[in-house]
Amino acid sequence: KAGVTQTPRYLIKTRGQQVTLSCSPISGHRSVSWYQQTPGQGLQFLFEYFSETQRNKGNFPGRFSGRQFSNSRSEMNVSTLELGDSALYLCASSQDRATYEQYFGPGTRLTVT
Amino acid sequence: AQSVTQLGSHVSVSEGALVLLRCNYSSSVPPYLFWYVQYPNQGLQLLLKYTSAATLVKGINGFEAEFKKSETSFHLTKPSAHMSDAAEYFCAVSPNSGYSTLTFGKGTMLLVSP
């Protein structure tokens, strides 16, 4: 079974721009979660989608948004980029409930200059 | 709210020595607990999980962890370290019902010397 894939793997953007990151979950997995990883804050939960609906959201500003498509693929968007948005963005998929472990993709490294 | 504390941002061991990485959680009810490993420039790989079955959990690569409710701990151990174990390790907690949200500790970097 193919793992979680994320595209692109690396991205460089300028302050003020917007960016869209993509995540394809493991086949059959319906839940997709996004996390931001930075040296200072560690791993922080952004949001989780299940069946195209956002089920849970972390404590991030409204510039961070996401969506999920009918095939469970997910995208996250960050508008008006700030230097502090530079991070590794990780996507994870799971079958459904919290009892199931989450499988992580390799991440997208976003650098904002 | 749930939280996770990992004691020691860096742990150094010699090859062949015991590995012990500490994790304590805070939760009003017993949660689900996980250990993940992250190698440089990679995502997180699940090592093992506790979901209220056996309190001693065995994972991949020879790692195991014991859930101790009285101590609210879920420490990760491995009897004999290998050079390939050098990586960053994260303890995470999830509610035992509801949504798939992981709360992570700050991570512990394991350094293995020959």
PDB file of C-alpha atoms in Angstrom, chain A residues 43 90 101-106, chain B residues 34-39 42-49 59-61 63 76 84 87-91 104:
ATOM      1  CA  LEU A  43       4.555  19.942  16.440  1.00  0.00           C
ATOM      2  CA  LEU A  90       3.086  17.422   7.923  1.00  0.00           C
ATOM      3  CA  GLU A 101      -2.819   5.494  14.597  1.00  0.00           C
ATOM      4  CA  GLN A 102      -1.965   8.283  12.214  1.00  0.00           C
ATOM      5  CA  TYR A 103       0.433   7.743   9.346  1.00  0.00           C
ATOM      6  CA  PHE A 104       2.521  10.703   8.378  1.00  0.00           C
ATOM      7  CA  GLY A 105       3.780  11.891   5.042  1.00  0.00           C
ATOM      8  CA  PRO A 106       7.317  13.220   4.492  1.00  0.00           C
TER       9      PRO A 106
ATOM     10  CA  PHE B  34       1.969   6.932  20.963  1.00  0.00           C
ATOM     11  CA  TRP B  35       5.672   7.111  20.300  1.00  0.00           C
ATOM     12  CA  TYR B  36       6.887   8.367  16.942  1.00  0.00           C
ATOM     13  CA  VAL B  37      10.399   8.641  15.514  1.00  0.00           C
ATOM     14  CA  GLN B  38      11.605  11.224  13.051  1.00  0.00           C
ATOM     15  CA  TYR B  39      14.785  10.893  11.021  1.00  0.00           C
ATOM     16  CA  GLN B  42      11.575  12.849   6.982  1.00  0.00           C
ATOM     17  CA  GLY B  43       8.089  12.583   8.395  1.00  0.00           C
ATOM     18  CA  LEU B  44       7.117  10.762  11.570  1.00  0.00           C
ATOM     19  CA  GLN B  45       7.084   6.992  11.804  1.00  0.00           C
ATOM     20  CA  LEU B  46       4.955   5.226  14.406  1.00  0.00           C
ATOM     21  CA  LEU B  47       7.008   3.107  16.810  1.00  0.00           C
ATOM     22  CA  LEU B  48       4.225   1.855  19.069  1.00  0.00           C
ATOM     23  CA  LYS B  49       0.869   2.728  20.570  1.00  0.00           C
ATOM     24  CA  GLY B  59       6.872  -1.791  18.894  1.00  0.00           C
ATOM     25  CA  ILE B  60       9.143  -1.896  15.915  1.00  0.00           C
ATOM     26  CA  ASN B  61      12.945  -1.969  15.944  1.00  0.00           C
ATOM     27  CA  PHE B  63      11.432  -0.629  21.258  1.00  0.00           C
ATOM     28  CA  LEU B  76      10.154   4.303  25.849  1.00  0.00           C
ATOM     29  CA  SER B  84      20.710   3.618  13.459  1.00  0.00           C
ATOM     30  CA  ALA B  87      16.885  10.291  15.637  1.00  0.00           C
ATOM     31  CA  GLU B  88      14.291  12.492  17.313  1.00  0.00           C
ATOM     32  CA  TYR B  89      11.560  10.775  19.284  1.00  0.00           C
ATOM     33  CA  PHE B  90       8.148  12.210  20.022  1.00  0.00           C
ATOM     34  CA  CYS B  91       5.596  11.099  22.566  1.00  0.00           C
ATOM     35  CA  PHE B 104       2.892  16.047  20.919  1.00  0.00           C
TER      36      PHE B 104
END
